[in-house]
PDB file of C-alpha atoms in Angstrom:
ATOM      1  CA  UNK A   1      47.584 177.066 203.904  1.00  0.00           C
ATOM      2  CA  UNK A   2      47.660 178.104 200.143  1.00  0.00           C
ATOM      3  CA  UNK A   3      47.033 174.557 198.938  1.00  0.00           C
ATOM      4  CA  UNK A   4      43.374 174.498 198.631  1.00  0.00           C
ATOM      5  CA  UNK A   5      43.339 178.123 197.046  1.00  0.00           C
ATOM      6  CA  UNK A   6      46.173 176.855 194.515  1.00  0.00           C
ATOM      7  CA  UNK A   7      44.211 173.793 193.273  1.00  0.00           C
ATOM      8  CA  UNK A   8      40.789 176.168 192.939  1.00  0.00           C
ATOM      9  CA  UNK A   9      42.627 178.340 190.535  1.00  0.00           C
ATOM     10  CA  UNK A  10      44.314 175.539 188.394  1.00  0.00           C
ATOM     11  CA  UNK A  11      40.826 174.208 188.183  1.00  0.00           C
ATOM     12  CA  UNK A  12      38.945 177.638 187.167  1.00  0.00           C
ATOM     13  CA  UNK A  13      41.882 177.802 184.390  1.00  0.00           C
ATOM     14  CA  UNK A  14      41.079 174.259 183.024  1.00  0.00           C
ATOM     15  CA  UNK A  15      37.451 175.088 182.644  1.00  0.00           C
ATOM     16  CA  UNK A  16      37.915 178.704 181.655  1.00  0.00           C
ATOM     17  CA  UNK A  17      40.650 178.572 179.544  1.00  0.00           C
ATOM     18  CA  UNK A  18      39.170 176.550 176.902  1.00  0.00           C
ATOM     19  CA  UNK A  19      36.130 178.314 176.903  1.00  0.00           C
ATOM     20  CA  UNK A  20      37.674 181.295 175.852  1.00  0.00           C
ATOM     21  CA  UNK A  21      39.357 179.993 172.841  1.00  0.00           C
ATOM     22  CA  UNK A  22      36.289 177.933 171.583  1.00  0.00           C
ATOM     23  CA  UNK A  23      34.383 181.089 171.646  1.00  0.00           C
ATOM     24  CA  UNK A  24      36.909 183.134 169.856  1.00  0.00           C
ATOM     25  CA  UNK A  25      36.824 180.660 167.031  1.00  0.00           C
ATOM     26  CA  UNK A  26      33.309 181.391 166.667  1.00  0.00           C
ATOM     27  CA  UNK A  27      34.202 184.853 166.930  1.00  0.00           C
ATOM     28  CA  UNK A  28      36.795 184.491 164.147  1.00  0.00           C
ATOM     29  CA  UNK A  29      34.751 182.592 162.017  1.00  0.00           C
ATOM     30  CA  UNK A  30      33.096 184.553 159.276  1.00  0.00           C
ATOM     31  CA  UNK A  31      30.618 182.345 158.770  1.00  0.00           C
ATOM     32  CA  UNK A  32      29.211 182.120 161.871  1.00  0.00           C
ATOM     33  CA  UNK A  33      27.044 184.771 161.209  1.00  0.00           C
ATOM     34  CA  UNK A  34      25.132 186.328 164.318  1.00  0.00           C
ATOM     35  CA  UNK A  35      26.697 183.569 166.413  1.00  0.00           C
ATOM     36  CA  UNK A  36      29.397 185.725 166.864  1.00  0.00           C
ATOM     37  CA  UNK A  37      28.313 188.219 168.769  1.00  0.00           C
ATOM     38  CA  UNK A  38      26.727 185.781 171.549  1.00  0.00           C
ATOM     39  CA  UNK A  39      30.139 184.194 171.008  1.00  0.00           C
ATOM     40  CA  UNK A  40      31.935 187.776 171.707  1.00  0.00           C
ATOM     41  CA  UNK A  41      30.178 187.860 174.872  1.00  0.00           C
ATOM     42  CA  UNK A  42      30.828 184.831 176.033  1.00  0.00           C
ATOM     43  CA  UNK A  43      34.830 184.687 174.979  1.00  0.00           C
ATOM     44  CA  UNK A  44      35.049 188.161 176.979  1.00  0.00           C
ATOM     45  CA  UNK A  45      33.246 186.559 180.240  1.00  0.00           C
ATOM     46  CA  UNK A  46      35.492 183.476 180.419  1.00  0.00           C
ATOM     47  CA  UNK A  47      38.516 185.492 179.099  1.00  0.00           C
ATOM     48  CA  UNK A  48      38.013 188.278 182.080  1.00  0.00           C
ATOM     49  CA  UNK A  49      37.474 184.981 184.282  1.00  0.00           C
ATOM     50  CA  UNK A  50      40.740 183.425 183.220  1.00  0.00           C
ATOM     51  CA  UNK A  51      42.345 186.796 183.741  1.00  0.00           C
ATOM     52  CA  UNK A  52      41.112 186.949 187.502  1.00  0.00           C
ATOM     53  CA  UNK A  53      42.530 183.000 188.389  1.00  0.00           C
ATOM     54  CA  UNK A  54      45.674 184.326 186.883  1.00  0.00           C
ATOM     55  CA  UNK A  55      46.285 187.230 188.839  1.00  0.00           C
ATOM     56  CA  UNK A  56      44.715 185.331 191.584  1.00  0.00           C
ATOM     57  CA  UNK A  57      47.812 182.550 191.239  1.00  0.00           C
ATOM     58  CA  UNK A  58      50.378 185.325 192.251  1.00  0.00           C
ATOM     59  CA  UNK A  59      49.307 185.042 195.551  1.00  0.00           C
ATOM     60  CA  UNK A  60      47.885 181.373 195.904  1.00  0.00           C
ATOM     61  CA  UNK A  61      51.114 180.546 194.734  1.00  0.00           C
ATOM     62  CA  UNK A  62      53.230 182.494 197.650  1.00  0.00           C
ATOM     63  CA  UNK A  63      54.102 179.953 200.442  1.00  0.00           C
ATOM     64  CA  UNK A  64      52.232 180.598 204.090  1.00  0.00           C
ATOM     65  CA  UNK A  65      51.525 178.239 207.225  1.00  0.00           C
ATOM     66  CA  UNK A  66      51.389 177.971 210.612  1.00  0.00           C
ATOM     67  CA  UNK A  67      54.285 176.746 212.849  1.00  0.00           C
ATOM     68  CA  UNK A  68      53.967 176.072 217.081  1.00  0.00           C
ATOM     69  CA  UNK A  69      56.709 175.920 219.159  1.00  0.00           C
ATOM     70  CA  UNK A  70      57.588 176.436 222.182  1.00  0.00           C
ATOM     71  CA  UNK A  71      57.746 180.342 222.092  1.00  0.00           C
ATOM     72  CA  UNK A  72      54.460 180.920 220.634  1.00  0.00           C
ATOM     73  CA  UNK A  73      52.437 180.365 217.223  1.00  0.00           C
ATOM     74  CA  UNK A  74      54.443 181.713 214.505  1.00  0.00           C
ATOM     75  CA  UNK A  75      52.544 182.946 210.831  1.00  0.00           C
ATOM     76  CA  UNK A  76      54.584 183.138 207.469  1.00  0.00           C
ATOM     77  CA  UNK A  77      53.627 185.259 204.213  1.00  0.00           C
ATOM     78  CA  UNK A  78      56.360 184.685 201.874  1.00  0.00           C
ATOM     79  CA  UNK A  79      59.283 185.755 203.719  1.00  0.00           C
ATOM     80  CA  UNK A  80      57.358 187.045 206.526  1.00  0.00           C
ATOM     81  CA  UNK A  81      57.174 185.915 209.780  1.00  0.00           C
ATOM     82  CA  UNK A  82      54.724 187.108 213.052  1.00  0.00           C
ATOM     83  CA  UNK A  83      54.559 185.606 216.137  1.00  0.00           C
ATOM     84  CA  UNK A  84      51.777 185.228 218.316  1.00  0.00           C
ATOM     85  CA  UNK A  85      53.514 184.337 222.381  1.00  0.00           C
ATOM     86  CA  UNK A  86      51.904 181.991 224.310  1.00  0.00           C
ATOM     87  CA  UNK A  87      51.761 184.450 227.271  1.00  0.00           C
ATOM     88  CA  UNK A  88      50.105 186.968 224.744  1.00  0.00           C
ATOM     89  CA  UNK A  89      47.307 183.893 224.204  1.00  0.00           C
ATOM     90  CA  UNK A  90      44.705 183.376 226.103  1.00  0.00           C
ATOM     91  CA  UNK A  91      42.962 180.330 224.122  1.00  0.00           C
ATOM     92  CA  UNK A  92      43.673 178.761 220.991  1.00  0.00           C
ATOM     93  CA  UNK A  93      42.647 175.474 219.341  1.00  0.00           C
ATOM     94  CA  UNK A  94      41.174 174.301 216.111  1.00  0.00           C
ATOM     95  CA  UNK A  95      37.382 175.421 215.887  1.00  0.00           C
ATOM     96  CA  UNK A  96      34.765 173.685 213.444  1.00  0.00           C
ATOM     97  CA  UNK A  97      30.845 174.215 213.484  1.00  0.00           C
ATOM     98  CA  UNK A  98      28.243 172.145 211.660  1.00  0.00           C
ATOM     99  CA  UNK A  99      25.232 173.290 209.872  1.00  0.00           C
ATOM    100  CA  UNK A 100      21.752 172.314 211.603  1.00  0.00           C
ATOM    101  CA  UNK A 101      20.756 168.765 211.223  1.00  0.00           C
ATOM    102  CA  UNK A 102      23.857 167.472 210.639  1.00  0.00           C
ATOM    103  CA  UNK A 103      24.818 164.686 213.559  1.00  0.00           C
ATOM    104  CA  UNK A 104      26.713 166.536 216.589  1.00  0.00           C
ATOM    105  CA  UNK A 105      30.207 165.927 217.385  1.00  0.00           C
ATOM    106  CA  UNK A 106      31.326 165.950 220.771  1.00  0.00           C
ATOM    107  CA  UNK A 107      34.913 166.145 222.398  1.00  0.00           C
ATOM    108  CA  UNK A 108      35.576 167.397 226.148  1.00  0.00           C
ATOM    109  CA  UNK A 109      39.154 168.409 227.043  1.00  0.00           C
ATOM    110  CA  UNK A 110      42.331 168.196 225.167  1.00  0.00           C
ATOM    111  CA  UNK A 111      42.039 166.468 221.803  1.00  0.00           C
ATOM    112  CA  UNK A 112      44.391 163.176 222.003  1.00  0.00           C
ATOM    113  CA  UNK A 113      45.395 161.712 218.985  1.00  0.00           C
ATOM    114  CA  UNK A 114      42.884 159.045 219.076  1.00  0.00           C
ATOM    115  CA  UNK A 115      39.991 161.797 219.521  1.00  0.00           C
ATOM    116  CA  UNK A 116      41.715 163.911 216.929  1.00  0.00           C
ATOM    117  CA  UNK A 117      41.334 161.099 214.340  1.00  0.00           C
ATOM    118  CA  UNK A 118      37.695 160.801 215.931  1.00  0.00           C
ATOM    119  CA  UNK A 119      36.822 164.275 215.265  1.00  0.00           C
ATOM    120  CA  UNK A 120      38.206 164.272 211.914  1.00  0.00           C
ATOM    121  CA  UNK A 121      36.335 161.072 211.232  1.00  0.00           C
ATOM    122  CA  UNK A 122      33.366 162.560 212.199  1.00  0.00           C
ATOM    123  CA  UNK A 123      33.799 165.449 209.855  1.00  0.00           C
ATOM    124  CA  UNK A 124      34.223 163.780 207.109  1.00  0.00           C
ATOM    125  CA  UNK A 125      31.397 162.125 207.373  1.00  0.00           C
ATOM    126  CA  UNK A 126      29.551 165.171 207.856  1.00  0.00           C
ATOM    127  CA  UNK A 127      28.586 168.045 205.635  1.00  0.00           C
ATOM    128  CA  UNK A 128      31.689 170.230 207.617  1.00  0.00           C
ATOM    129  CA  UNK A 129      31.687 173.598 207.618  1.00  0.00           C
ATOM    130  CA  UNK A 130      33.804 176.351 208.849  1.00  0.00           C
ATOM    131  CA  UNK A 131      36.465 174.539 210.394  1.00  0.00           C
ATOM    132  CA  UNK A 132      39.299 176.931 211.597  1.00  0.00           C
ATOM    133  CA  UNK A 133      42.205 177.943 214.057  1.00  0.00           C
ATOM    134  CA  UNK A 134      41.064 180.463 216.320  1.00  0.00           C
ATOM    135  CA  UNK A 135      43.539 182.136 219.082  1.00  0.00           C
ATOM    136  CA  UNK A 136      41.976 184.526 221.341  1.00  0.00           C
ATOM    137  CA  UNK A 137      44.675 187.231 222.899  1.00  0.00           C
ATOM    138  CA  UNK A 138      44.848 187.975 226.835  1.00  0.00           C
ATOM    139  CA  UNK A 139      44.248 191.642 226.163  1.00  0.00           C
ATOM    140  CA  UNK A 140      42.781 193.700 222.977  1.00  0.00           C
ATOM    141  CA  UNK A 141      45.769 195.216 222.310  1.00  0.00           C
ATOM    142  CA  UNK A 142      47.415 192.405 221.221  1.00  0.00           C
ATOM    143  CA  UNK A 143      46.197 192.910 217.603  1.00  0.00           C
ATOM    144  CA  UNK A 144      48.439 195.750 218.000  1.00  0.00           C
ATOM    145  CA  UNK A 145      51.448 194.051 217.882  1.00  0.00           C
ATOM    146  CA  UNK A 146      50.585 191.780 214.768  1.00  0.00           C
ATOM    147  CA  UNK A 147      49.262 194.540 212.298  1.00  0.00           C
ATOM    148  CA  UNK A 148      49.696 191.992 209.227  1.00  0.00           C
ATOM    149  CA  UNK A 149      46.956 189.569 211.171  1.00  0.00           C
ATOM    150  CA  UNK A 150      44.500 191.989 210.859  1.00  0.00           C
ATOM    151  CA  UNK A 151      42.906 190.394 207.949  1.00  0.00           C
ATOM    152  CA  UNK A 152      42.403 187.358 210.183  1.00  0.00           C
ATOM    153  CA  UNK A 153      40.451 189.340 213.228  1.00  0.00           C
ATOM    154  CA  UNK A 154      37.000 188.323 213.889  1.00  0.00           C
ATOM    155  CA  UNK A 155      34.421 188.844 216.653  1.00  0.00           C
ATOM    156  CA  UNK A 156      32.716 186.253 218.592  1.00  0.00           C
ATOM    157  CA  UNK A 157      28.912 186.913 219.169  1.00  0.00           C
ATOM    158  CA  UNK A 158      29.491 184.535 222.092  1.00  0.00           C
ATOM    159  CA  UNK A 159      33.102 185.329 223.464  1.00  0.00           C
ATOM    160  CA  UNK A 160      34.962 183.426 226.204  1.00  0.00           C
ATOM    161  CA  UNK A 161      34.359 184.791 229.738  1.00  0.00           C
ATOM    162  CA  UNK A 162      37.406 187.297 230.836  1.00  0.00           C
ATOM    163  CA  UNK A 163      38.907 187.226 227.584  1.00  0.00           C
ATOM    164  CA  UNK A 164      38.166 189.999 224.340  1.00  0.00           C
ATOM    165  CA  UNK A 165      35.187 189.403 221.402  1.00  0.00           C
ATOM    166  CA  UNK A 166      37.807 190.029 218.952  1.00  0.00           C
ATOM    167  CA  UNK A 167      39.956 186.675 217.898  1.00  0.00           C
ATOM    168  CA  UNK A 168      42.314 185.624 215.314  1.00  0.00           C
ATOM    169  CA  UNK A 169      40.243 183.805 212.682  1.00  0.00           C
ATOM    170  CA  UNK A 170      42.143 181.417 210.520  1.00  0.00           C
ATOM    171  CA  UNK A 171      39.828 179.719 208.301  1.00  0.00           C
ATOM    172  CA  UNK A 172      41.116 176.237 207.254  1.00  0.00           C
ATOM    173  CA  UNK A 173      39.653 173.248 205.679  1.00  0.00           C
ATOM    174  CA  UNK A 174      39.165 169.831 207.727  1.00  0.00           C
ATOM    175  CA  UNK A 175      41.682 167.987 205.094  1.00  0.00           C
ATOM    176  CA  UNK A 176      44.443 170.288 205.726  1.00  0.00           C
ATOM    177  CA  UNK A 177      47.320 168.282 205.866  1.00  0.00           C
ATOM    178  CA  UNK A 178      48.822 168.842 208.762  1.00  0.00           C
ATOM    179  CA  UNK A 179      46.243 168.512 211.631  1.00  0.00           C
ATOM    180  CA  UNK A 180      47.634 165.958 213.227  1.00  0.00           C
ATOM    181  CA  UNK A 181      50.985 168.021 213.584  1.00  0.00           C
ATOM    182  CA  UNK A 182      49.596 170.962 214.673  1.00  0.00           C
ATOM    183  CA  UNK A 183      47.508 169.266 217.669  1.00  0.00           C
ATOM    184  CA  UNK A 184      50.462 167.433 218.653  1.00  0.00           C
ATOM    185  CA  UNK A 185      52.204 170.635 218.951  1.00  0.00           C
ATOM    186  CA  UNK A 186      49.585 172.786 220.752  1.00  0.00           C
ATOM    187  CA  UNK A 187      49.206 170.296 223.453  1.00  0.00           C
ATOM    188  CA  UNK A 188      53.166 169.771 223.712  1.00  0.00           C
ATOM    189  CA  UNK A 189      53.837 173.226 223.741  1.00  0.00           C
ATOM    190  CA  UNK A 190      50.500 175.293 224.085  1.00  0.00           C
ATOM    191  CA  UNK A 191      49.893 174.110 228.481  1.00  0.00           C
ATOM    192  CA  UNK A 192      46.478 174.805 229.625  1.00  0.00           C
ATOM    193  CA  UNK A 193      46.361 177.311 226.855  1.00  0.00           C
ATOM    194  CA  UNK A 194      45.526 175.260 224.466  1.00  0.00           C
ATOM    195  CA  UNK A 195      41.926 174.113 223.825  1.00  0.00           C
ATOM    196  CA  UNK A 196      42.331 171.575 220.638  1.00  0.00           C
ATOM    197  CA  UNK A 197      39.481 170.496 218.536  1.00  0.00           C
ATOM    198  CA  UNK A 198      35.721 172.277 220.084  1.00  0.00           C
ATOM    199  CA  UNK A 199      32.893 172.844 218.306  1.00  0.00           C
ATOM    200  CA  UNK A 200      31.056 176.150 218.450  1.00  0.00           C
ATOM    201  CA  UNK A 201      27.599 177.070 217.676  1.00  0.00           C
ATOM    202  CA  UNK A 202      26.582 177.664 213.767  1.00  0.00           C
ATOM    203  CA  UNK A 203      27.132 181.151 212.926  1.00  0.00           C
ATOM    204  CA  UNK A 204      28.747 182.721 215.714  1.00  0.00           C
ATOM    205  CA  UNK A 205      31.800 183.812 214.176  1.00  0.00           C
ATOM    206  CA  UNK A 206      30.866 187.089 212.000  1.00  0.00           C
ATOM    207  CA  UNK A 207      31.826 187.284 208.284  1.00  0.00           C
ATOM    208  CA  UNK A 208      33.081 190.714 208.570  1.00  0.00           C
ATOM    209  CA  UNK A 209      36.575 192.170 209.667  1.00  0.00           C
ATOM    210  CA  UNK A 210      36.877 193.879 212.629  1.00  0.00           C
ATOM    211  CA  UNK A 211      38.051 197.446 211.496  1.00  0.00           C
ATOM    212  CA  UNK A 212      40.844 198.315 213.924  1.00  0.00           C
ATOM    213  CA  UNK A 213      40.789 200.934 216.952  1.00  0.00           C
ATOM    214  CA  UNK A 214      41.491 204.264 215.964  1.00  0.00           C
TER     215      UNK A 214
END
């Protein structure tokens, strides 16, 4: 899951990096006369900018995923572990919506691997957006029982009927490596629970977290 945020960072630090230094020779340059003040400013904007991606890369760096067995979906931080049971689930799959205009992609039932590659086809081809695994829990206090989740909760302006708003949100990119894998393992494992690849309507997730109960 950290991949995408890794290679961001080590990008920000190529551009930023030397940025910084070619502005502090203008800065160190005596000759540079009023130049070096604009060149202050700017070595202090890309310097605090290199300064974020590097504190940043502590924990882009720290290894996370998703594994799905046949106990339940399991989420590592480091040397962390949660797991979400299947009997605790009442839908998950792999969510992705599309802004307007783009062409619709459709796919009823459980994604095969021939639809999967469909799907992701389709996306690439496509300005995707938003693409994500969403589990949504039997009961609301499920959250309860995963505190270090919380970060991931999200409401659905359009919930499934019978089950809560409130969903684990797990935002992922449609090249994540692994795909394949993980719909092969929600349909082997995940039974009727398991929705695979379904497109939802643009914008309903919210961008906020869902404070917890109190």
């Amino acid at each position: 899951m950290g991949r995408t945020n890794l290679i961001a960072i080590i990008v920000g630090l190529v551009l930023t990096v030397p940025l910084t230094w070619g502005c502090l020779t203008v800065v160190l340059d005596p000759s540079a006369g009023a130049a070096r003040w604009i060149g202050g400013f700017f070595a202090l904007l890309f310097g605090g900018l290199s300064a974020l991606f590097l504190v940043a890369m502590r924990g882009a760096v720290r290894s996370r995923g998703i594994v799905v067995d046949e106990s339940g979906i399991w989420f590592w931080h480091g040397k962390t572990w949660d797991r979400l049971a299947w009997d605790r689930i009442g839908r998950a799959g792999v969510s992705f919506e599309l802004p307007p205009g783009a062409p619709a992609v459709t796919l009823e039932g459980k994604a095969q691997e021939w639809a999967t590659d469909a799907v992701m086809g389709a996306l690439r081809m496509t300005k995707k957006r938003r693409t994500a695994l969403e589990i949504e829990p039997v009961t609301p206090d499920g959250f309860d029982a995963v505190p270090r989740l919380l970060p991931y909760r999200r409401r659905d302006k359009k919930p499934t009927p019978g089950l809560p708003a409130d969903r684990w949100y797990v935002p992922v990119v449609p090249g994540y490596h692994s795909w394949k894998g993980l719909m092969r393992a929600g349909e082997r494992f995940g039974g009727e629970v398991w929705a695979g690849f379904f497109q939802r309507p643009w914008g309903s997730i919210g961008t906020g977290w869902v404070q917890p109960r109190v």
